[in-house]
PDB file of C-alpha atoms and ligand atoms in Angstrom:
ATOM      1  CA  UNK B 150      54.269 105.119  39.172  1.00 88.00           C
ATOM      2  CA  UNK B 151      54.608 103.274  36.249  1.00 94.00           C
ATOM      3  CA  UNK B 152      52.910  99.433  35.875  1.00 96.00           C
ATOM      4  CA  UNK B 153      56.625  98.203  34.826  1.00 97.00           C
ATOM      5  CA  UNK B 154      59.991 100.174  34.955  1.00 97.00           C
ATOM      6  CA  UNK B 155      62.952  98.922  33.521  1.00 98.00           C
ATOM      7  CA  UNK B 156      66.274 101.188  34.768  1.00 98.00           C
ATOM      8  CA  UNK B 157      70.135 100.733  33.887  1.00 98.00           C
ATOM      9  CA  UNK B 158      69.275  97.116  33.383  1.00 98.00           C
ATOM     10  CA  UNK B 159      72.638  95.741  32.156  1.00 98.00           C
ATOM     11  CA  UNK B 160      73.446  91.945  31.671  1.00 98.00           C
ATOM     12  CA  UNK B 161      77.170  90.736  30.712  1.00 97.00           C
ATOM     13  CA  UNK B 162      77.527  86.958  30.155  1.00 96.00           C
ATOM     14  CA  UNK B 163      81.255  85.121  30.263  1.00 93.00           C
ATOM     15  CA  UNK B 164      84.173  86.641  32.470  1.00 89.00           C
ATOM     16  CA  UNK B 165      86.993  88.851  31.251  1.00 87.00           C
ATOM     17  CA  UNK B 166      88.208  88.350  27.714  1.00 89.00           C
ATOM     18  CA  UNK B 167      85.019  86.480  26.737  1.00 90.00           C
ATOM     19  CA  UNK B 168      82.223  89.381  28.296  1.00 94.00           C
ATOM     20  CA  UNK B 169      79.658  90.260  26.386  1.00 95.00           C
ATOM     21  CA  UNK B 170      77.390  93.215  27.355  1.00 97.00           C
ATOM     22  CA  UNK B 171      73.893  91.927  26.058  1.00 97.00           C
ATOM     23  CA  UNK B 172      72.115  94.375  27.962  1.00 98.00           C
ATOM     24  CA  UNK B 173      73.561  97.414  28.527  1.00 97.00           C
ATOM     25  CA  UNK B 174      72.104 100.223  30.453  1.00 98.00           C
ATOM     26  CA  UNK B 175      68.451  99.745  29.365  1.00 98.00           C
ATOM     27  CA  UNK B 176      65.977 101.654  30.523  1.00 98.00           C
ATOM     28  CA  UNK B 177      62.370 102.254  29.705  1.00 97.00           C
ATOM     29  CA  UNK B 178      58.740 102.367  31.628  1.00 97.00           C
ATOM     30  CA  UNK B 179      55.878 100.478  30.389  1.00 96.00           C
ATOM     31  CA  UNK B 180      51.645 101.550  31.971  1.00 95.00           C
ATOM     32  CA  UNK B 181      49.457  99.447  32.804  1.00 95.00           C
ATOM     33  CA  UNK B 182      47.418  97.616  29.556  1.00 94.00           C
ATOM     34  CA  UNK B 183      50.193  98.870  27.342  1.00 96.00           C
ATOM     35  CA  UNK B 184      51.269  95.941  25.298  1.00 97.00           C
ATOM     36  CA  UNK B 185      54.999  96.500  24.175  1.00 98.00           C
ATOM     37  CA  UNK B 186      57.101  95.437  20.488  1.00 98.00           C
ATOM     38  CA  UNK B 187      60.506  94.246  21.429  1.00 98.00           C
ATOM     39  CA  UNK B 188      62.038  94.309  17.868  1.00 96.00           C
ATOM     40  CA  UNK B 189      65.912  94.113  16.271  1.00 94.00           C
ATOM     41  CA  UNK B 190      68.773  92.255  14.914  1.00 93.00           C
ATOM     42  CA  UNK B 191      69.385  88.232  15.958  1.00 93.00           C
ATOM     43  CA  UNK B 192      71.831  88.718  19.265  1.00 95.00           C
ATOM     44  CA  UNK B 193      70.433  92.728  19.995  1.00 97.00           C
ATOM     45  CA  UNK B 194      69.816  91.206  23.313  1.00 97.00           C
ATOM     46  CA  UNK B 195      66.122  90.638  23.603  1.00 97.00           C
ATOM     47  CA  UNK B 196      65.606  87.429  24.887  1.00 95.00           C
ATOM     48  CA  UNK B 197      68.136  88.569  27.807  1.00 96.00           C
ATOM     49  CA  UNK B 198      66.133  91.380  28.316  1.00 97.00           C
ATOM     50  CA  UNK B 199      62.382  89.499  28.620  1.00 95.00           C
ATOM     51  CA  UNK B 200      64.350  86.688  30.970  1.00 93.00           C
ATOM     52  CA  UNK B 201      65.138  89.732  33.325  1.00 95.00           C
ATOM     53  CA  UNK B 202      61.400  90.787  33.324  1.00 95.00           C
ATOM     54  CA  UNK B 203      60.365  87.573  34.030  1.00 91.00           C
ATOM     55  CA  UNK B 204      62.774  87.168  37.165  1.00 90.00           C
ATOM     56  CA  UNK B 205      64.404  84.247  35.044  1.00 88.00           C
ATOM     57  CA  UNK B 206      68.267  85.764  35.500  1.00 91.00           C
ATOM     58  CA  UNK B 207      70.069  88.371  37.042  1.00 93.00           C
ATOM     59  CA  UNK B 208      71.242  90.983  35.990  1.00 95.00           C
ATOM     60  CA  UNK B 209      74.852  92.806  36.808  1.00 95.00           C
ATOM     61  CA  UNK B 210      73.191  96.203  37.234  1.00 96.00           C
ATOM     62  CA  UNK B 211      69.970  98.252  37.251  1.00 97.00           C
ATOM     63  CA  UNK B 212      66.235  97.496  38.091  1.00 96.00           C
ATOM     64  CA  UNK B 213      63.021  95.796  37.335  1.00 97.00           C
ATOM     65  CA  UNK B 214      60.241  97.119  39.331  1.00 96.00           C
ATOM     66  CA  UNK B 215      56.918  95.791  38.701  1.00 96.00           C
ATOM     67  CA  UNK B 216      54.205  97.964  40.132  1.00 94.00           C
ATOM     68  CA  UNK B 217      56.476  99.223  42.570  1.00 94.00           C
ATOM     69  CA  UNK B 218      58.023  96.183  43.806  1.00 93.00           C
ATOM     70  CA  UNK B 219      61.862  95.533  42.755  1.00 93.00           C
ATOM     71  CA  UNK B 220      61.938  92.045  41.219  1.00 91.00           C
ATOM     72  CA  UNK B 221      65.648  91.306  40.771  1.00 91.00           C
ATOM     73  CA  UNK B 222      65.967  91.907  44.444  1.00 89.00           C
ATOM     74  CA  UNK B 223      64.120  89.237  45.802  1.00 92.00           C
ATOM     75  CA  UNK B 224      65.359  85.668  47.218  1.00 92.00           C
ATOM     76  CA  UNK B 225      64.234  82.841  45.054  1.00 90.00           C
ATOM     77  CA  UNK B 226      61.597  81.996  46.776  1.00 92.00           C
ATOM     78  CA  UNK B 227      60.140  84.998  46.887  1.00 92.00           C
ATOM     79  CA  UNK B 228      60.956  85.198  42.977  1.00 91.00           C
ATOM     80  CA  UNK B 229      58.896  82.069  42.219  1.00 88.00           C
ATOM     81  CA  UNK B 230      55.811  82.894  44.123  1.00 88.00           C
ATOM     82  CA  UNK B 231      55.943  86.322  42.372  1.00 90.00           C
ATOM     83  CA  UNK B 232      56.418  84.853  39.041  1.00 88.00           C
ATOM     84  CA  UNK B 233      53.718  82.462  39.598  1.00 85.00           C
ATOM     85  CA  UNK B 234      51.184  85.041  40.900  1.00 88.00           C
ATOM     86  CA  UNK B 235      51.998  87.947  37.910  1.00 92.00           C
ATOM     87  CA  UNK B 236      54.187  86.875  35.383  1.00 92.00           C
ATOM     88  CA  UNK B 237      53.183  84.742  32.114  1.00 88.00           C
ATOM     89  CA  UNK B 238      55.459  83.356  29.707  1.00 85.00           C
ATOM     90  CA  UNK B 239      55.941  82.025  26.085  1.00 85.00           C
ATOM     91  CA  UNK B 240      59.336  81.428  25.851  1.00 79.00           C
ATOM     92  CA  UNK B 241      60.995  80.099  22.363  1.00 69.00           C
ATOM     93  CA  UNK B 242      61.703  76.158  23.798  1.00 66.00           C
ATOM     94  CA  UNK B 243      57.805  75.765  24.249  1.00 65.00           C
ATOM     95  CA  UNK B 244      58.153  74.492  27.669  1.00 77.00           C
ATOM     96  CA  UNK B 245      55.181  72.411  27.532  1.00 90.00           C
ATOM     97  CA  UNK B 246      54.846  69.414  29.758  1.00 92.00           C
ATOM     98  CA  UNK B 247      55.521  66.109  28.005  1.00 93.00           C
ATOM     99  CA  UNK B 248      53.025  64.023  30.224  1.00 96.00           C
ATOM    100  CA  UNK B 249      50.195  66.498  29.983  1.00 96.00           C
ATOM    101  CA  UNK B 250      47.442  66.856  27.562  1.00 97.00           C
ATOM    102  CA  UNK B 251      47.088  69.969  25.571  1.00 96.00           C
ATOM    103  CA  UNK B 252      43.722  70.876  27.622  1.00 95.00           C
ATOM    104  CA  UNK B 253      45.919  70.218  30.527  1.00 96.00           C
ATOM    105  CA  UNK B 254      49.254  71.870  29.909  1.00 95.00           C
ATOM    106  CA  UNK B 255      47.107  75.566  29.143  1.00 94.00           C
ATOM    107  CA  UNK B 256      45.955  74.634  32.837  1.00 94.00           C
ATOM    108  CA  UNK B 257      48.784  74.545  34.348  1.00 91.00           C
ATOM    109  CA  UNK B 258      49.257  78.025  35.700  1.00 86.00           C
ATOM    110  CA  UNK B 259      45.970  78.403  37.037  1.00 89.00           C
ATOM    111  CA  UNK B 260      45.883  75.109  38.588  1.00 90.00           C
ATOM    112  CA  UNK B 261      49.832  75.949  40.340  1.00 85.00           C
ATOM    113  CA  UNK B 262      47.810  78.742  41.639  1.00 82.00           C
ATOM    114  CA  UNK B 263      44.898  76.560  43.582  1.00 87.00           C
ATOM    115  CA  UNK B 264      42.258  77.290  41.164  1.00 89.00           C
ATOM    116  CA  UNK B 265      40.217  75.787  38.669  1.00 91.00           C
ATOM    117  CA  UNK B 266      39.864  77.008  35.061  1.00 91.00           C
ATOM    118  CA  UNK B 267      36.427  78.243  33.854  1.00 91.00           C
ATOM    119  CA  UNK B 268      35.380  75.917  31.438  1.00 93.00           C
ATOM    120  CA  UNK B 269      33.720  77.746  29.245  1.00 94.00           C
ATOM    121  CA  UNK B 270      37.059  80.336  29.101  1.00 91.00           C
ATOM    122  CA  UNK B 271      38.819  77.322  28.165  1.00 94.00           C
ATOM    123  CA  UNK B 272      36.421  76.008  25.482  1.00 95.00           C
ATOM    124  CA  UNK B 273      36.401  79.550  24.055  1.00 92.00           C
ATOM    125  CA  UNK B 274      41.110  79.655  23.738  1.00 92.00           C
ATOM    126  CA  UNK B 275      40.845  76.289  22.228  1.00 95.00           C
ATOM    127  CA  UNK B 276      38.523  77.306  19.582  1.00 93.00           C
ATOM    128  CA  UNK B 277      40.109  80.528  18.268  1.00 90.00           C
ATOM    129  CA  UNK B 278      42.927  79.107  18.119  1.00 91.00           C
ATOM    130  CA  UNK B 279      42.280  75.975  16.418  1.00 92.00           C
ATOM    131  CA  UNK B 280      43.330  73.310  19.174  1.00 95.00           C
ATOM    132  CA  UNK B 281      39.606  71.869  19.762  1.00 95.00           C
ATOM    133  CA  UNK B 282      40.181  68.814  17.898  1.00 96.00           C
ATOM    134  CA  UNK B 283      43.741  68.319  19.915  1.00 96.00           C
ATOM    135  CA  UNK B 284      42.516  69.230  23.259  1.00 96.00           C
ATOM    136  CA  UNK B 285      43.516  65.502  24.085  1.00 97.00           C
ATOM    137  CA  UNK B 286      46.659  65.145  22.618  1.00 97.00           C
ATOM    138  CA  UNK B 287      49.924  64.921  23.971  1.00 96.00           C
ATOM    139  CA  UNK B 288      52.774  67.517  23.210  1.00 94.00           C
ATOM    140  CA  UNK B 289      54.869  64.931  21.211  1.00 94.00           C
ATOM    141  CA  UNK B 290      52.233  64.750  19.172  1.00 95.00           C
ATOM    142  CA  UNK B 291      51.498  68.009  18.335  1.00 93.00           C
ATOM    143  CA  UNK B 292      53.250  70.248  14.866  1.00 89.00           C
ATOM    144  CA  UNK B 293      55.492  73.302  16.236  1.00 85.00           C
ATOM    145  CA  UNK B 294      52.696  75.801  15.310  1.00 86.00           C
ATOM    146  CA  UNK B 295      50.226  73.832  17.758  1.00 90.00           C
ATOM    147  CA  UNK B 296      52.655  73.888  20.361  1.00 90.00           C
ATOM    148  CA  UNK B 297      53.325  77.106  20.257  1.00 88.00           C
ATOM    149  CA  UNK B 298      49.864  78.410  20.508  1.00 90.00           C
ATOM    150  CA  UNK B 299      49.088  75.697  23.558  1.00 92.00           C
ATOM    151  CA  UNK B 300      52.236  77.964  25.220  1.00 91.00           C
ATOM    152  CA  UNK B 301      50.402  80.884  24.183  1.00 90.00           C
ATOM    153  CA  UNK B 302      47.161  79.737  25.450  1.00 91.00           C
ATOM    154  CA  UNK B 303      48.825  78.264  29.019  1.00 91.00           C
ATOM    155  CA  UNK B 304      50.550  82.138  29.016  1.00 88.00           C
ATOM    156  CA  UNK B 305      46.904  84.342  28.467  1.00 89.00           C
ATOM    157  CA  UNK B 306      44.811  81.571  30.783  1.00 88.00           C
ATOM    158  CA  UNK B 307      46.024  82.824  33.848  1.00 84.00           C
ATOM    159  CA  UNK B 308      44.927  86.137  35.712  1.00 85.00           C
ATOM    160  CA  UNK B 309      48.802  87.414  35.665  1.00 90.00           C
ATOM    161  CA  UNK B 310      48.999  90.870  35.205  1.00 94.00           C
ATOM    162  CA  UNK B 311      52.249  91.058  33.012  1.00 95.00           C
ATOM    163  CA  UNK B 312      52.924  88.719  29.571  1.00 94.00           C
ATOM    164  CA  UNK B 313      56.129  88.024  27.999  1.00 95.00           C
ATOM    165  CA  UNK B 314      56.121  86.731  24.609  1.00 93.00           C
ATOM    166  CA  UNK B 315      59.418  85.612  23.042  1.00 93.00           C
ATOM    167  CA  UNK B 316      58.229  85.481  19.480  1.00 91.00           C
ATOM    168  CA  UNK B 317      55.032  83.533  19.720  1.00 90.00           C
ATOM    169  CA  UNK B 318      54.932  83.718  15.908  1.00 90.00           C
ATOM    170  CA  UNK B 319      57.629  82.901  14.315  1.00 87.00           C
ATOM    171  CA  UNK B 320      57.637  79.899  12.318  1.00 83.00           C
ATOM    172  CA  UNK B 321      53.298  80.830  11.956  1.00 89.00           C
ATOM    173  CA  UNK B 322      51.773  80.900   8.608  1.00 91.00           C
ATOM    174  CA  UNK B 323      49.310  84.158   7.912  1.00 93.00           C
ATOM    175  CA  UNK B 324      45.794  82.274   9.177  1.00 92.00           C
ATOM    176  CA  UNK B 325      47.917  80.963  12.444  1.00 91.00           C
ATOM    177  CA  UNK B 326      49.637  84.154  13.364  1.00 93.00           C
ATOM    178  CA  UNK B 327      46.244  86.023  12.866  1.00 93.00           C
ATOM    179  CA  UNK B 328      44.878  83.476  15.436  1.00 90.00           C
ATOM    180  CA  UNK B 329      47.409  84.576  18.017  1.00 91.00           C
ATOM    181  CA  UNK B 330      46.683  87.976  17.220  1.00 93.00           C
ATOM    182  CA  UNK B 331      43.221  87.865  18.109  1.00 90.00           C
ATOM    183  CA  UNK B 332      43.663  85.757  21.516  1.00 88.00           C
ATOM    184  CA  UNK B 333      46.515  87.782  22.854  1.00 90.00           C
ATOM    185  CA  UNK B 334      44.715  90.882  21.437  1.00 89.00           C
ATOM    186  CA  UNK B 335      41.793  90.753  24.799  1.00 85.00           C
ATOM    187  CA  UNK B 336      45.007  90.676  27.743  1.00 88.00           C
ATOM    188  CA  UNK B 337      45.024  94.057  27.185  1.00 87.00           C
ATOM    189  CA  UNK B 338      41.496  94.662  26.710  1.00 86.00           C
ATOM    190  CA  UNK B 339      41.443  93.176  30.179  1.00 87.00           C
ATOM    191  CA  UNK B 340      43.757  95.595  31.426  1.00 90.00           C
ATOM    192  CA  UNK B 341      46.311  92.928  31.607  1.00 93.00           C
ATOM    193  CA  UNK B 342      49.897  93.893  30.074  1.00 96.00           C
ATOM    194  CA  UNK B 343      52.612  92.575  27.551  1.00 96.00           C
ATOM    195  CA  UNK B 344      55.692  92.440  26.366  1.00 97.00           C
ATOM    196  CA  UNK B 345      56.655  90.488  22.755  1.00 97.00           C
ATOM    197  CA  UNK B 346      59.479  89.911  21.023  1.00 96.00           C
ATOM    198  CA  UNK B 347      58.710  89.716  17.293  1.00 95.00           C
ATOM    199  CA  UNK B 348      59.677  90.157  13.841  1.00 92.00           C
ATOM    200  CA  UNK B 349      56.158  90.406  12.488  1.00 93.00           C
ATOM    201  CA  UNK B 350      55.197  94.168  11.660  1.00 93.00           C
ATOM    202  CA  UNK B 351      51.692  92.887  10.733  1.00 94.00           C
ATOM    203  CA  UNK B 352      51.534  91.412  14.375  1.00 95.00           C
ATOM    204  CA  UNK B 353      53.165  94.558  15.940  1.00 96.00           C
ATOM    205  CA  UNK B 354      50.241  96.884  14.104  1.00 95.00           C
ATOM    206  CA  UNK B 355      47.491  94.100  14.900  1.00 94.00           C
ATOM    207  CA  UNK B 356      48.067  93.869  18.636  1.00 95.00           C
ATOM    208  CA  UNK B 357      50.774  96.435  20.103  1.00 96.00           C
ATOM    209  CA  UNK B 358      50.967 100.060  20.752  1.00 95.00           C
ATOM    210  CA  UNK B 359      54.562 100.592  21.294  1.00 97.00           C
ATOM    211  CA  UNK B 360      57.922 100.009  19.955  1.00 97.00           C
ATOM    212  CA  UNK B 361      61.209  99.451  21.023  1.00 98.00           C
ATOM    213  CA  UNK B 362      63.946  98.554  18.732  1.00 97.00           C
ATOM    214  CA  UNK B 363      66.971  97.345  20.267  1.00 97.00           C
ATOM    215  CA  UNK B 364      70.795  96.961  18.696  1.00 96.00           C
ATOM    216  CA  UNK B 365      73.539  95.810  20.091  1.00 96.00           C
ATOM    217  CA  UNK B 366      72.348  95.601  23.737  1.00 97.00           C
ATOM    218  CA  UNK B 367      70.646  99.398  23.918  1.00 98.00           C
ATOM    219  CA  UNK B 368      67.793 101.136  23.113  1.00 98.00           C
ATOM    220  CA  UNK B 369      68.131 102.215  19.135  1.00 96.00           C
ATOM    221  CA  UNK B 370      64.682 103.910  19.166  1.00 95.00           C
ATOM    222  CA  UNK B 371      61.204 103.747  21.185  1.00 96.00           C
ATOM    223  CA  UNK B 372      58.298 105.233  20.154  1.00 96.00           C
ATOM    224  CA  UNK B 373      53.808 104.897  20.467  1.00 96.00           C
ATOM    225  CA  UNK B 374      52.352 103.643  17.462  1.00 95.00           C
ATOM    226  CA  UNK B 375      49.487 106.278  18.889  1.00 92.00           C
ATOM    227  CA  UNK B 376      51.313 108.634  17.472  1.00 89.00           C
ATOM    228  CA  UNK B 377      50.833 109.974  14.258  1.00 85.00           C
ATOM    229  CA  UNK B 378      54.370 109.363  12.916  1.00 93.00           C
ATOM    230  CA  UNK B 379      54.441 105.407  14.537  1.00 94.00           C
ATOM    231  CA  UNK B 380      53.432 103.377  11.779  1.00 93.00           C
ATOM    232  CA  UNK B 381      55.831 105.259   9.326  1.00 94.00           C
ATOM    233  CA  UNK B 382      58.826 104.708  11.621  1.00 94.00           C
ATOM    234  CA  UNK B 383      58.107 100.974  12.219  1.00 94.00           C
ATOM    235  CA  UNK B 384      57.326 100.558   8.405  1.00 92.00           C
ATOM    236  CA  UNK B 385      60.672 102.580   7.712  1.00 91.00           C
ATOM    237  CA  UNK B 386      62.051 100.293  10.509  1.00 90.00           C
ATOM    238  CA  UNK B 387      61.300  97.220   8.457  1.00 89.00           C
ATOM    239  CA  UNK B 388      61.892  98.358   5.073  1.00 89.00           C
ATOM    240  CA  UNK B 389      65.638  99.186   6.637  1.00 86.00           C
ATOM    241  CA  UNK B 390      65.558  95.623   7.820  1.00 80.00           C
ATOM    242  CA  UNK B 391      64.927  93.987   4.582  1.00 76.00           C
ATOM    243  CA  UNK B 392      68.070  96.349   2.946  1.00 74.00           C
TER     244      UNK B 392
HETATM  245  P1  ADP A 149      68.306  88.049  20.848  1.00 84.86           P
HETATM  246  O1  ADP A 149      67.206  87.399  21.609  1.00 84.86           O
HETATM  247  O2  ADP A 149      68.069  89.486  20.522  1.00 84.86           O
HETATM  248  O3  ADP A 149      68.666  87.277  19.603  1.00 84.86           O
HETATM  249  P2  ADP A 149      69.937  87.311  23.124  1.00 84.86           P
HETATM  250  O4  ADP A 149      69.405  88.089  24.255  1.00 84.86           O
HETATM  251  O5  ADP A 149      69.582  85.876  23.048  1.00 84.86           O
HETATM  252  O6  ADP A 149      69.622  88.052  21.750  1.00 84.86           O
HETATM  253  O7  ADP A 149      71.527  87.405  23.149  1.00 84.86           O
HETATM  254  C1  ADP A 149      72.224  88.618  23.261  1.00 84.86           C
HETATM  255  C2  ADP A 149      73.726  88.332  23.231  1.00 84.86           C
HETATM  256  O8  ADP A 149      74.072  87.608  24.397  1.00 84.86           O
HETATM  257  C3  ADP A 149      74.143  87.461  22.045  1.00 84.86           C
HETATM  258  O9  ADP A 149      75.394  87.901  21.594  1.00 84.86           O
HETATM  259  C4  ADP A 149      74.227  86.084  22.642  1.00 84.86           C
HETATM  260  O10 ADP A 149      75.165  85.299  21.953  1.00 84.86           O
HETATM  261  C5  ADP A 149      74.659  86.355  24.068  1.00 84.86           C
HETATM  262  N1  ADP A 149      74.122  85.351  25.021  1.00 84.86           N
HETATM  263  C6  ADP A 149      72.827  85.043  25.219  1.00 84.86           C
HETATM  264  N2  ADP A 149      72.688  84.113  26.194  1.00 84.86           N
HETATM  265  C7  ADP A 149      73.949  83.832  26.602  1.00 84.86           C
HETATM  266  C8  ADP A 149      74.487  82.952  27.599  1.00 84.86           C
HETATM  267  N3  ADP A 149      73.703  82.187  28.366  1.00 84.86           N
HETATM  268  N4  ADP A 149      75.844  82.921  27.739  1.00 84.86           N
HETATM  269  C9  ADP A 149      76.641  83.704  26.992  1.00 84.86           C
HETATM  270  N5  ADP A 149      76.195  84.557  26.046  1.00 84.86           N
HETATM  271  C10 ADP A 149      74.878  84.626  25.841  1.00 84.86           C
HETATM  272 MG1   MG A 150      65.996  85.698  21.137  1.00 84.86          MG
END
């Protein structure tokens, strides 16, 4: 059994004349402390597809099973504790908290889970990712690039087993996106498992081990960037991209 399997997910938005099919009929299977490239065009339906995996949306057909366990077909209650317990986020709209502290907001999903954060853990995020001198600060207060690495930090703090990044990089410079890089890089050092959307091929070949492009709602291509021919099809992948 695979960690995550994805089967004849499909997602249409709007009714009649206005559908669209963002996701249609997407399958693939993801094991356990693989950590997964979701790449392709603006509107290929990737953002649909990580809400799905993180029990965010429904879907009109298909499956999500997470070690075993169907996710779309739970009762939202059920949903949220599951989400809670194995699921970690870093959506594009930060969702930070406004009240909190940055030291507090990466606390957040361990603390929702009744436990305390090791310190030392904690110390150690901040650091590598530059926050130390805004541990105290308050969101508002904070450049996009900081926010977006407090997300990333509140996603990786947690024990969850599974990650979803929706492009945790994008707007980075180099030195930033090479701090992300090397934080995210230990989830699957600790087993742990991810899935990104991103744009960066220096991130993808820094931190992931498999590819899936996606147009127009489906799978274009998938492939392991294990395998020998990997790098050349994401460069050629890229080099397409830029025309
Ligand atoms: P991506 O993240 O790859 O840019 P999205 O998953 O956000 O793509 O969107 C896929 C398609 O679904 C796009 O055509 C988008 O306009 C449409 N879409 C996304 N969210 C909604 C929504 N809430 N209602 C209607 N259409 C949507
Ligand atoms: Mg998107």
């Amino acid at each position: 059994m695979a960690f995550l399997e994805v089967k004849n997910l499909t997602r249409i938005y709007g009714k009649k004349e206005n559908q669209l099919t963002a996701l249609d009929h997407v399958s693939f299977s993801v094991e356990r402390g693989e950590f997964v490239a979701v790449t392709g065009a603006s509107g290929s339906g990737k953002s649909t597809l990580l809400h799905l995996l993180g029990t965010m949306d429904d879907a009109q057909d298909g499956s999500v099973k997470l070690e075993g366990e169907d996710v779309l077909g739970m009762k939202e209650k059920q949903k949220a504790v599951f989400r809670r317990r194995r699921i970690g986020f870093v959506f594009q709209e930060y969702n930070l908290v406004p009240v909190l502290n940055v030291e507090e907001n990466i606390q957040i999903p361990v603390r929702l889970d009744g436990k305390q954060m090791d310190r030392e853990y904690l110390a150690k995020l901040l650091k590598i990712l530059g926050l130390e001198e805004r541990k105290y600060h308050l969101p508002e207060e904070l450049s996009g690039g900081q926010k977006q690495r407090v997300a990333v930090a509140s996603a990786i703090a947690s024990e969850r087993p599974l990650i979803v990044f929706d492009e945790p990089t994008s707007g980075l410079d180099l030195f930033h996106m090479r701090q992300v890089a090397e934080v995210v890089n230990r989830i699957t050092e600790q087993g742990r498992t991810a899935v990104v959307v991103t744009h960066d091929p220096e991130f993808i070949l820094r931190c992931c081990n498999f590819v899936i492009h996606m147009e127009r709602g489906e799978i274009q291509e998938s492939y392991s960037l294990c395998e020998p021919e990997g790098r050349e099809r994401l460069l050629r992948f890229f080099l397409n991209e830029m025309g």
